[in-house]
XYZ file of C-alpha atoms in Angstrom:
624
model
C 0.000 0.000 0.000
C 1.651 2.965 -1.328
C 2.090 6.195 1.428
C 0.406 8.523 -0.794
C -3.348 8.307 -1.575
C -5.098 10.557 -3.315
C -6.021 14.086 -2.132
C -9.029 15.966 -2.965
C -9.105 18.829 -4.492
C -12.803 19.835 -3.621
C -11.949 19.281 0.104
C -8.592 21.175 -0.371
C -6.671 18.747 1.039
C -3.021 18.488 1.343
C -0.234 15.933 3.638
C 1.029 17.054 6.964
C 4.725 15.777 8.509
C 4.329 15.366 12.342
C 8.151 14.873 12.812
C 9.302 12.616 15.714
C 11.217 13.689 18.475
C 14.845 13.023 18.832
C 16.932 14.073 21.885
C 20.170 14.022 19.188
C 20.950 15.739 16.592
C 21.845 12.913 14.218
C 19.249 10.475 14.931
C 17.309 9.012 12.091
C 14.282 10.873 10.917
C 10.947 8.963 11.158
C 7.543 10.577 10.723
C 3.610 10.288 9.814
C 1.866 11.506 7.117
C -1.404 12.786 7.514
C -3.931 14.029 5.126
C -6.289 17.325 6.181
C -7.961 19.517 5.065
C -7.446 23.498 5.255
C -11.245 23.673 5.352
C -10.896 22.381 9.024
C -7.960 24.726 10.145
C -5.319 22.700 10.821
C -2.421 23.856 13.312
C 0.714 23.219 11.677
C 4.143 25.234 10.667
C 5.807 25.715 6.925
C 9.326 24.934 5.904
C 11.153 27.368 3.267
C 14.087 26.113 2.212
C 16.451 25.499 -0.789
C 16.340 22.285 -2.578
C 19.392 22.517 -3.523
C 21.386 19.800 -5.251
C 19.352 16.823 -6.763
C 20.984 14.109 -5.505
C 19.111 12.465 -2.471
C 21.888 11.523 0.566
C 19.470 11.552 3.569
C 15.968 9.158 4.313
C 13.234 9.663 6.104
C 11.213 6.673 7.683
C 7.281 7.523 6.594
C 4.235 5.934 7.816
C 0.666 6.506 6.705
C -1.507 4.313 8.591
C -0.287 0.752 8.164
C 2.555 1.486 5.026
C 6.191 2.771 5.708
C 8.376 3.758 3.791
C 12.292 5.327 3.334
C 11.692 7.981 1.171
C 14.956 9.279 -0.212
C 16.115 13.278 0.368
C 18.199 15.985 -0.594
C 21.183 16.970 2.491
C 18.749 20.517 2.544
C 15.977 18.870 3.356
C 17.452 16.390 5.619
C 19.621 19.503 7.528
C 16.395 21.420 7.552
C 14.160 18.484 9.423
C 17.089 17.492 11.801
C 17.693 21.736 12.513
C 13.711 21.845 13.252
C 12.515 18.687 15.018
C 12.719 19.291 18.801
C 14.379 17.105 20.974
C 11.385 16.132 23.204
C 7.886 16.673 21.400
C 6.695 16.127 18.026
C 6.326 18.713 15.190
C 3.971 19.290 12.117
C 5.050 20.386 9.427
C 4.590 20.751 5.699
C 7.377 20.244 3.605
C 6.653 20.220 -0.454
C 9.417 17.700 -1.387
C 7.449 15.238 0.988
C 3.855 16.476 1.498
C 3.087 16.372 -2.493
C 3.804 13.611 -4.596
C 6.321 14.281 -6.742
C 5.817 11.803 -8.872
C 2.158 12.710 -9.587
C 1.539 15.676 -12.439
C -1.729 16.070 -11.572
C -1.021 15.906 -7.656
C 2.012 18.791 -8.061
C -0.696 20.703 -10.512
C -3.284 20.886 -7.526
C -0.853 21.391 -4.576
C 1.342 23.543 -5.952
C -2.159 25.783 -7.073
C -2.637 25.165 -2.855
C 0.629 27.045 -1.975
C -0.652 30.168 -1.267
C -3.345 29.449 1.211
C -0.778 26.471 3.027
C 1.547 29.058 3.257
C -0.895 31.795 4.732
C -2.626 29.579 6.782
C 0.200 27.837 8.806
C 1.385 29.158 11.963
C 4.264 29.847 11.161
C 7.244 29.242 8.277
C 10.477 28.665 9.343
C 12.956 29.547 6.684
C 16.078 27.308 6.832
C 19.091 28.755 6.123
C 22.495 25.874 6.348
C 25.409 26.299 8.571
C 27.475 26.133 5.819
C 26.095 29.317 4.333
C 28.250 30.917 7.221
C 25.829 29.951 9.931
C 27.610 28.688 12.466
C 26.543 29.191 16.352
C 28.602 31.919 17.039
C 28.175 33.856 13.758
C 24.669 33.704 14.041
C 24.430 34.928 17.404
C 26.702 38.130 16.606
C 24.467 38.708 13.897
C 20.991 38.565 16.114
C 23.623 40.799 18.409
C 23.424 43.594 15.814
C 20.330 43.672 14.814
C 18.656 43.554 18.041
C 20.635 46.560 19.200
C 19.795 48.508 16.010
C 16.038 47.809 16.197
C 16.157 48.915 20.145
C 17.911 52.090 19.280
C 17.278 52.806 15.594
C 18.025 56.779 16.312
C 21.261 55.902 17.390
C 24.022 56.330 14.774
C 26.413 53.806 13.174
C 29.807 56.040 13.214
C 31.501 57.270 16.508
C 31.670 60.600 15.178
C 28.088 61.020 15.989
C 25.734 61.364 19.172
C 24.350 58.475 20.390
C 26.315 56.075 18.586
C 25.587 52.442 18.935
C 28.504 50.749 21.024
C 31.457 49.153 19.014
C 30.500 45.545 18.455
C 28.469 47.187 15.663
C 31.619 47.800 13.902
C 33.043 44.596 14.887
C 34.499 42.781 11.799
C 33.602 39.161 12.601
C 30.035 40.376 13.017
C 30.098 42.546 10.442
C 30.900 39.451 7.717
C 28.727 37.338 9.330
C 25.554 40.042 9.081
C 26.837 39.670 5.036
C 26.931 36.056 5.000
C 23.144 36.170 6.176
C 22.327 37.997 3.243
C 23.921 36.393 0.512
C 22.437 32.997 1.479
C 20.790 31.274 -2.047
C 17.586 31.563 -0.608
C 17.383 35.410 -1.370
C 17.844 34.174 -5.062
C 15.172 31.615 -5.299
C 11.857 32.213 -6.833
C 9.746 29.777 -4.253
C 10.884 31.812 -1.044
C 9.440 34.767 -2.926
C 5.602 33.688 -2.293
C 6.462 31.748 0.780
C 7.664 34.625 2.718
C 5.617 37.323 1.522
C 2.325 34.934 2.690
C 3.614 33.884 6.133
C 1.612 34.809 9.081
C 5.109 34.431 11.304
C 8.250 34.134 9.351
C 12.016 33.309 11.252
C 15.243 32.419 9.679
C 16.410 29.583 11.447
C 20.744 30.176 10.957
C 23.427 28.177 13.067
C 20.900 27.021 15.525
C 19.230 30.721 16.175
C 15.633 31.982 14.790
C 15.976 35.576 13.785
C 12.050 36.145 13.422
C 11.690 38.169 10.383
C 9.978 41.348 11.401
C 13.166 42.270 13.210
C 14.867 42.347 9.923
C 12.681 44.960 8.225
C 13.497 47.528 10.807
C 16.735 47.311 10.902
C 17.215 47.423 7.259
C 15.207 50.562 6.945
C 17.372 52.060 10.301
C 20.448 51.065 8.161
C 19.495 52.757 4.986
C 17.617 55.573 6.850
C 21.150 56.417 8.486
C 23.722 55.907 5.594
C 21.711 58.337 3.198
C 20.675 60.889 5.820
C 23.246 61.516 8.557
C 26.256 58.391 8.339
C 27.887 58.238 5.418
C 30.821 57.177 6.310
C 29.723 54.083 7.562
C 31.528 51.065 5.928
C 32.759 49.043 8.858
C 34.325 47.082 5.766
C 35.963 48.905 2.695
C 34.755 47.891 -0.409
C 32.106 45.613 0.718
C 29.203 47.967 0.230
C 27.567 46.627 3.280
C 24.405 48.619 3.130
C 23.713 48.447 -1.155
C 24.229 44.117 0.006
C 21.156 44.766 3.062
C 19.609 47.094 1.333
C 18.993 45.102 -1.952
C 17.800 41.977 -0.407
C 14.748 43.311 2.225
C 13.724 45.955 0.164
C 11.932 44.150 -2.480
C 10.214 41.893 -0.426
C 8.936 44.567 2.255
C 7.377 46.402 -0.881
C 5.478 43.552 -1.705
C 4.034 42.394 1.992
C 3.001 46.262 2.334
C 1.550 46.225 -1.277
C -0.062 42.737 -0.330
C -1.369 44.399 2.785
C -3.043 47.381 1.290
C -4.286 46.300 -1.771
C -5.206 42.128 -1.577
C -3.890 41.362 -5.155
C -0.598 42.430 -7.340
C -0.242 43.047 -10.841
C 1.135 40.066 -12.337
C 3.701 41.797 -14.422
C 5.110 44.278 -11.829
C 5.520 40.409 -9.605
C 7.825 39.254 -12.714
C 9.639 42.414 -13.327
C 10.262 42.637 -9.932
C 11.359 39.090 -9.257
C 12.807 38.321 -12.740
C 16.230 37.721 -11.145
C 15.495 34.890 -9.076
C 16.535 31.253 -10.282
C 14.265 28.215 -10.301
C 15.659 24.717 -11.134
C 12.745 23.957 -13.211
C 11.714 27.151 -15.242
C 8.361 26.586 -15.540
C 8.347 27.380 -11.894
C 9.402 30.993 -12.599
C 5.628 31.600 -13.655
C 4.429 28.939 -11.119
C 6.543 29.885 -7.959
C 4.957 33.130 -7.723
C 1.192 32.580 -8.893
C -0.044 32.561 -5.251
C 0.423 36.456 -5.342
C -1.836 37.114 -7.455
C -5.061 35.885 -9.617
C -3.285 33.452 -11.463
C -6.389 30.747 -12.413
C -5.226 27.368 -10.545
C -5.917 25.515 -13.754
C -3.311 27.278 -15.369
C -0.815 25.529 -13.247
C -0.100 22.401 -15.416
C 3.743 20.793 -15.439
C 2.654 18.647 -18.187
C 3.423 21.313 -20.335
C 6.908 22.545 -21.642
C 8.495 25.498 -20.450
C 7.744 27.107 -24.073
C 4.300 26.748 -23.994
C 3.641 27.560 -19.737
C 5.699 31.096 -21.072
C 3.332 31.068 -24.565
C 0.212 30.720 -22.776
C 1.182 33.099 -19.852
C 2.374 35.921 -22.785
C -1.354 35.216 -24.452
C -3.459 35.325 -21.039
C -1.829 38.486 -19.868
C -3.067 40.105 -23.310
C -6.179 38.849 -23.267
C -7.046 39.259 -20.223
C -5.747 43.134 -19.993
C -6.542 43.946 -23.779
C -3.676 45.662 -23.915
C 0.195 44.802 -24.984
C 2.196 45.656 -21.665
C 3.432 42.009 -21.614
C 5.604 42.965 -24.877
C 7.694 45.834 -22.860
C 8.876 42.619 -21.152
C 10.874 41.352 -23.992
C 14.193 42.061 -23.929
C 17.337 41.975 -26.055
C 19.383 38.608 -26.992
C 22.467 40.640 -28.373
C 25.479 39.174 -26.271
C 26.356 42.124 -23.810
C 27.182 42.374 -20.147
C 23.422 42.498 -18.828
C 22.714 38.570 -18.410
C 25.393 35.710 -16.460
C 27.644 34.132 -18.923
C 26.061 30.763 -18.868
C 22.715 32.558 -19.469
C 21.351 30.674 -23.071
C 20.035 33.742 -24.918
C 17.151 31.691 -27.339
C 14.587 29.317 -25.962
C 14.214 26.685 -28.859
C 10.117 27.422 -30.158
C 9.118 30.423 -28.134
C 7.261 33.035 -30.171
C 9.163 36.229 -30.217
C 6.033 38.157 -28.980
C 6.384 35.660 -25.491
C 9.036 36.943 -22.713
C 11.618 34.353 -21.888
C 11.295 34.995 -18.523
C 14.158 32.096 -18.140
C 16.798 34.390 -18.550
C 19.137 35.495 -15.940
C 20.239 38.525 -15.840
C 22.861 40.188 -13.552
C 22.521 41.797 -10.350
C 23.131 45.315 -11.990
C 20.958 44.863 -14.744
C 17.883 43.313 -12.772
C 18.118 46.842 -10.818
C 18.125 48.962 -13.708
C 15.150 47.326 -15.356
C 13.006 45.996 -13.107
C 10.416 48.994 -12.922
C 11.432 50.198 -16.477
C 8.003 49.360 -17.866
C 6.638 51.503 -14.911
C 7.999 54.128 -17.437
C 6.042 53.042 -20.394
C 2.739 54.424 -18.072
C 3.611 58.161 -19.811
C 2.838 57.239 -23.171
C -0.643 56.072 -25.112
C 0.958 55.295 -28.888
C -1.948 53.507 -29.399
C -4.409 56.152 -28.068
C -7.690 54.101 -26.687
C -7.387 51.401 -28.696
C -7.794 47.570 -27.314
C -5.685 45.153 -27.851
C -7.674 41.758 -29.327
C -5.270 38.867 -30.088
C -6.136 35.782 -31.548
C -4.459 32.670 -31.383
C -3.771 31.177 -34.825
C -1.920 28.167 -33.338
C 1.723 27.306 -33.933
C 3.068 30.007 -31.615
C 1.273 32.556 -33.886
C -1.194 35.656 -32.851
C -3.043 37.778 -34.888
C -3.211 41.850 -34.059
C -4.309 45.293 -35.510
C -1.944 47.962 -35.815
C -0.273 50.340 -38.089
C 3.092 49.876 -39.394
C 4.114 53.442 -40.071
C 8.194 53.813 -40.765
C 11.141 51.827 -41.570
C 14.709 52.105 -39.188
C 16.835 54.194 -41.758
C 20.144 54.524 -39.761
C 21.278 52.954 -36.344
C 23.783 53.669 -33.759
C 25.925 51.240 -31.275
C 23.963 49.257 -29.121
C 23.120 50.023 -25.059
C 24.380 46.567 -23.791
C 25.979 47.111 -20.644
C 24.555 48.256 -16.935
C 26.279 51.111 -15.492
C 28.323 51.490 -19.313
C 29.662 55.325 -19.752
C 26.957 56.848 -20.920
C 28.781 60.516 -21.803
C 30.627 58.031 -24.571
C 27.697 56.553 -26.087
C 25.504 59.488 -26.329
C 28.397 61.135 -28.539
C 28.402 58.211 -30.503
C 24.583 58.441 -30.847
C 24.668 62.386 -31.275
C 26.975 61.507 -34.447
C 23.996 59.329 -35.695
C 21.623 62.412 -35.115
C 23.797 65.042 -37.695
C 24.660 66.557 -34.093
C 28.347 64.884 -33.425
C 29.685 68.645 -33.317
C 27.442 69.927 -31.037
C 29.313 69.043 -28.046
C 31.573 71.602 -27.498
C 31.617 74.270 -25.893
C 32.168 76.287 -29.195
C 29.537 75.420 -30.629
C 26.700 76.067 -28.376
C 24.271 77.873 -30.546
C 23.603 74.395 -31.946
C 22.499 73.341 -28.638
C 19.612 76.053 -29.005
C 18.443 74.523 -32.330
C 15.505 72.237 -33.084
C 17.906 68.904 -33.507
C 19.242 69.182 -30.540
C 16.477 69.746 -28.186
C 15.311 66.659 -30.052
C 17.788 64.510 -29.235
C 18.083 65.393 -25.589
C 14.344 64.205 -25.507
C 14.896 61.093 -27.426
C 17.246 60.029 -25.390
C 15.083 60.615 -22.010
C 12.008 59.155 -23.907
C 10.258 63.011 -23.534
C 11.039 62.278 -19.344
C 12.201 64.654 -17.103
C 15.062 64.306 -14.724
C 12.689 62.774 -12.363
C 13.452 60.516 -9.249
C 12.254 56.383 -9.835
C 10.303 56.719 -6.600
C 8.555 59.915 -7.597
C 7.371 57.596 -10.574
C 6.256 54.459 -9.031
C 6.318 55.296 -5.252
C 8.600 54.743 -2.272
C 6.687 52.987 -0.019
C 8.945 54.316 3.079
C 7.829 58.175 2.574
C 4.357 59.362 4.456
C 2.561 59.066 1.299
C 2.909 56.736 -1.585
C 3.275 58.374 -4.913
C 1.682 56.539 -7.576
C 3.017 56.218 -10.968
C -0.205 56.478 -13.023
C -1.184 60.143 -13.485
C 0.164 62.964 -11.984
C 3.984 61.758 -11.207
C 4.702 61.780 -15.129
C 6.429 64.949 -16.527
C 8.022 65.885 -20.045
C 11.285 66.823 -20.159
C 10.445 70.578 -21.737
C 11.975 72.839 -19.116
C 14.204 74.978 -18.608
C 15.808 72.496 -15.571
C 15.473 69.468 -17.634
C 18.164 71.247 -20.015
C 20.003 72.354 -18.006
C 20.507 69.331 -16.116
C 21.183 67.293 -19.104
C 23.907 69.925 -19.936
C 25.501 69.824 -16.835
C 24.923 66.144 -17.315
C 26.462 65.819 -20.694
C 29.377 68.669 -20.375
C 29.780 68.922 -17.019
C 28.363 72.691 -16.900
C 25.722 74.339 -18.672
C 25.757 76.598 -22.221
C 24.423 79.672 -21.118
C 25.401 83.320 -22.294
C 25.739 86.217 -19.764
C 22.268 87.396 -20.353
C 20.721 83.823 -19.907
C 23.215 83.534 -16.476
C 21.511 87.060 -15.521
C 18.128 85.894 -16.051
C 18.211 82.291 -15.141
C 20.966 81.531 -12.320
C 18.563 80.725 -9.671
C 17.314 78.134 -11.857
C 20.765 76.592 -12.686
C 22.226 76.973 -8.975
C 18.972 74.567 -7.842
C 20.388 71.849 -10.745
C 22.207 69.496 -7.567
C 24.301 66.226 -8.343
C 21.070 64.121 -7.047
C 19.296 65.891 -9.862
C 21.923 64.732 -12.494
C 21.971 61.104 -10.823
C 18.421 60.669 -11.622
C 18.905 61.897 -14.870
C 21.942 59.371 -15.316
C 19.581 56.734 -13.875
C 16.811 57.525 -16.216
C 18.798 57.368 -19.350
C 20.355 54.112 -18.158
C 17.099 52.534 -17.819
C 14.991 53.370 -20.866
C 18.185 52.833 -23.268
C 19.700 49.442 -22.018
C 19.004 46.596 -24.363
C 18.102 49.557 -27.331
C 20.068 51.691 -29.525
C 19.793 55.458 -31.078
C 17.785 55.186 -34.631
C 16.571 57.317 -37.318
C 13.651 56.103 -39.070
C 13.036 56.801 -42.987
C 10.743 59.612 -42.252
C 13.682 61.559 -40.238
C 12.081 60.303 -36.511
C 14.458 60.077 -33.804
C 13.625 56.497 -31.963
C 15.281 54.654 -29.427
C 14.654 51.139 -30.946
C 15.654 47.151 -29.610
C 19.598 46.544 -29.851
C 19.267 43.637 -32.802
C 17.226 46.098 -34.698
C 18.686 46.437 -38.042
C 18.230 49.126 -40.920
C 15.101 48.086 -42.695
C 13.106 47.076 -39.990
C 9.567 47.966 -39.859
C 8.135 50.131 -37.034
C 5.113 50.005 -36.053
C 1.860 50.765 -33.817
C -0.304 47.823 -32.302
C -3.485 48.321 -30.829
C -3.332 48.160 -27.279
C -0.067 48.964 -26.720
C 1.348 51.704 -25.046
C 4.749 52.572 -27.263
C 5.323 51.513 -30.468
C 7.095 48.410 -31.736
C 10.161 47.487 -33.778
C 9.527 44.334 -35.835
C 11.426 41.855 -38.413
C 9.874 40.853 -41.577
C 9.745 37.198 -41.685
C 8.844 36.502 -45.693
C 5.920 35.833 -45.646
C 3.213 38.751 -46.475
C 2.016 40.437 -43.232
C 3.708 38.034 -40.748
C 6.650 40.053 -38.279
C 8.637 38.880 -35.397
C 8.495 41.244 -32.715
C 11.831 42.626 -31.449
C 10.589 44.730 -28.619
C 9.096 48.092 -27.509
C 10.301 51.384 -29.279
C 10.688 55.504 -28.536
C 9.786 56.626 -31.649
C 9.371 60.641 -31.532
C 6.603 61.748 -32.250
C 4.448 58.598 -32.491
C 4.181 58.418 -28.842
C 0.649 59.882 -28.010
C -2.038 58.369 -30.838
C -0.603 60.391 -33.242
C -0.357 57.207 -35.784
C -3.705 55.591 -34.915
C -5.514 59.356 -35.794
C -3.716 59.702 -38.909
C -4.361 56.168 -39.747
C -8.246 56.341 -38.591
C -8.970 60.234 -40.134
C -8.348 58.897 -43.581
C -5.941 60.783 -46.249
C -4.319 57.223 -47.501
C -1.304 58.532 -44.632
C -1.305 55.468 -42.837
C -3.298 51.935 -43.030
C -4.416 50.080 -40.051
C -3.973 46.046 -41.100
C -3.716 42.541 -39.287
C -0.677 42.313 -37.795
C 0.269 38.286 -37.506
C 3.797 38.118 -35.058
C 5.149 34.479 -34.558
């Protein structure tokens, strides 16, 4: 009689672990299985933990009423039971790797649907973290050390320099290194833990022996930050480590998300994948499926009998249809070999439609930050003007859309393929692409005044100011949160925008004596925060893309494989335009990406095209 019996989905039931106690450390885990139902409320506790390697080193004796069974483990799994069971009374638990079936499909389909109410329904999750991962006793308890004295005192400051200072063990090196080691543990970079922690009721990291409950980790991050950017900025107990930017990138995601998940019940599917895009999953079906319990993803859609190309196909085609419009496409990013995805990363998955995301790829710690609320940017525009977006599926990976091809790429410049690249460089290179490579000197500043150049300095912004990323999709740690949709968007036409992209681009700005006379308040406001969200602005909207002209003389930021001859167009239902490939066959494209094409931005096409005057045509579109 086999351990596992079938669990109904009606009842919502799933398999609980009550874990035997063991007074040692090392003694051999034996359990029950028991099958329940979340209908009834069931008291139990949630492991999060990292699979890890595949091979299976550890057992575990089972027993469901009169079977047992040695089920095989991973050395996680087996750490993580042996770290949790207590020495003297038993423990349920549910653990995936045991509690579902593996080797049912339609089993993982239903319980892996389940994860979101098992997770926010237990007591408590326990996230394991190994001992290995710099855990040990003493490490741990240096770290708990810091961060209770920091959440007890978060006014007091991190340098001695400064009154009242937190006493020295703060500075400590051995503690410092360890507080690092905490957050560079793998489980950060998994998708699963994602879901899992955002949903617990109670969440502690269980490291070297020690729980460190989560809610004392949010508060000291934000004390942390709060400090370095307002009053210690000198505080870098190790050089070169960038102690804070290593804190500061882990919590801060995941604190935006339980407060989002706390005010507003659901999240938008694609700001979940932009902002978790980074994080690995063994299988990568699962980088769709491990977060689907944050939002309204429909539980039939989870299905592992499907490949990875068609979980990502169907996904691209829901999120259309469902939305009518095309903000799934700004998702699509650039193959060209650069330095924005890990070496090993394979740029092409085999059969997926080029109008589908490959949301497999992995891209680097630098370019993650950069992009991941890029398409928050794509808000500010309405190419398409009111227009819906109706796709239908031909089959074969192919969709059928209206739209408007309207211009041709005439010219291109060097491609935007590396985070953090100097951008001073490139833009020259792309100025010379724009008839304006003389422009930048000082010599010849009545260019700057021209036409062509104001042009290009709003090309390469997208028509955005030099505007803070928080001002445009909120910063969830000021009073009020700012949303992005309406009032935070803003045209870079001003006066300040120019001059900040001068002092930007040349390091001061080109004004005469007269314009100093009449405008020097303006230009002694421009700070170096203003010209780092400028830098940060440019960097965002042009990685992955490259400068263009288009046949009709447009200046367009356009994908970085885009090539001279390739049609640009306007879909309906989509936000920015598009840069597309012919294919050879009459009306069928391949769909590079999204596109800054100037003056196409704002309906412009879709009027011209719907007012008649043979200007443009609005056709079926078919992408594959």
């Amino acid at each position: 009689m086999s351990i596992y019996q079938s669990l109904s989905v009606e009842k919502h039931e799933t398999r609980l672990l009550v874990l035997e106690p063991a007074p040692n450390k090392t003694d051999p885990l034996k359990a029950q299985l028991q099958v329940v139902s979340l209908d009834d409320s069931p008291d139990y506790q949630c492991l999060s933990y990292v699979w890890g390697e595949a091979e299976k080193p550890s057992t575990i004796t089972l027993s469901f009423k009169d079977s047992t069974k040695d089920l095989a483990i991973t050395e996680n799994l087996g750490l993580a039971l042996q770290g949790l069971r207590p020495p003297a009374t038993p423990l349920t638990i549910w653990a995936d790797a045991i509690c579902i079936n593996q080797d049912d499909i339609l089993e993982r389909n239903n319980q892996v649907a389940l994860m979101g109410p098992i997770y926010k329904y237990a007591s408590s999750v326990t996230a394991f973290f190994r001992e290995s991962d710099g855990g040990d006793a003493e490490n741990a308890a240096s770290v708990i050390s810091i961060i209770r004295a920091v959440t007890a005192n978060p006014d007091h400051h991190f340098v001695t320099t400064m009154e009242p200072h937190h006493p020295e063990e703060i500075r400590n090196l051995r503690a410092v290194f360890s507080l690092m080691s905490l957050f560079r543990v793998e489980w950060w970079h998994r998708v699963w833990t994602v879901q899992e922690s955002v949903l617990a009721a109670k969440l502690n990291i269980l490291w070297g022996g020690h729980s460190i409950p989560f809610d004392d980790l949010r508060p000291f991050c934000f004390a942390l930050k709060q400090h370095r950017r307002l009053c210690c900025h000198d505080f870098e107990p190790v050089e070169g480590t960038n102690l804070v930017w290593n804190v500061e990138r882990q919590l801060s995601i995941v604190e935006h998300l339980v407060k989002y998940q706390q005010r507003s019940g659901s999240l938008d599917w694609l700001d979940i994948m932009a902002d978790f895009r980074y994080r690995k999953a063994t299988d990568l079906r699962d980088k769709i499926y491990g977060l689907a319990a944050l939002s309204t993803l429909p539980s039939e859609f989870v299905n592992y009998n499907l490949s990875v190309v068609d979980v990502y196909t169907h996904f691209a085609l829901m999120m259309i249809q469902n939305s009518e419009n095309l903000d799934v496409f700004s998702h699509i990013f650039t193959t060209v070999p650069g330095a924005i995805y890990h070496d090993k990363t394979p740029l092409a998955l085999p059969g997926l439609p080029s109008w589908a995301p490959n949301w497999s790829l992995e891209l680097k710690n630098a370019s993650s930050d950069l992009w991941k609320h890029r398409h928050e940017f794509i808000e500010a525009y309405n190419a398409s003007e009111d227009t819906k977006a109706v796709a239908e599926y031909l089959g074969s990976g192919r969709i059928r859309l209206r739209g408007v091809v309207f211009d041709k790429v005439a010219k291109v410049g060097p491609e935007n393929t590396q985070p953090n690249v100097f951008m001073a460089y490139l833009t020259g290179e792309w100025e010379a692409v724009a008839g304006i490579g003389e422009s930048n000197t000082l010599e010849t500043a009545h260019v700057k005044y021209g036409e062509r150049y104001r042009d290009f300095r709003r090309a390469l912004t997208w028509e955005l100011g030099a505007v803070r990323l928080v001002d445009m999709v909120g910063d969830d740690e000021e009073e009020e949160v700012q949303e992005v949709k309406g009032s935070r968007r803003r045209r870079a036409d001003d006066l300040r925008d120019r001059l900040t992209y001068e002092v930007w681009r040349h390091e001061q700005p080109i004004l005469s004596e007269e314009d100093m006379e009449e405008n020097g308040e303006i230009l002694r406001s421009v700070s170096e925060q203003d010209v780092g969200y400028l830098t940060g602005t440019i960097e965002q909207l042009t990685l992955g893309k490259r400068f263009a002209l288009t046949e009709a003389g447009m200046m367009a930021f356009v994908p970085a494989e885009a090539e001279v001859g390739d049609p640009v167009c306007v879909l309906f239902g989509g936000k920015t335009p598009y840069a597309l490939r012919e294919t050879g066959e009459e009306g069928v494209f391949e769909i590079l990406g999204d596109a800054y094409v100037q003056g196409a931005m704002d309906g412009e096409v879709v009027y011209l095209a719907e007012s008649g005057g043979g200007i443009y045509e609005v056709s079926d579109i078919v992408l594959k």
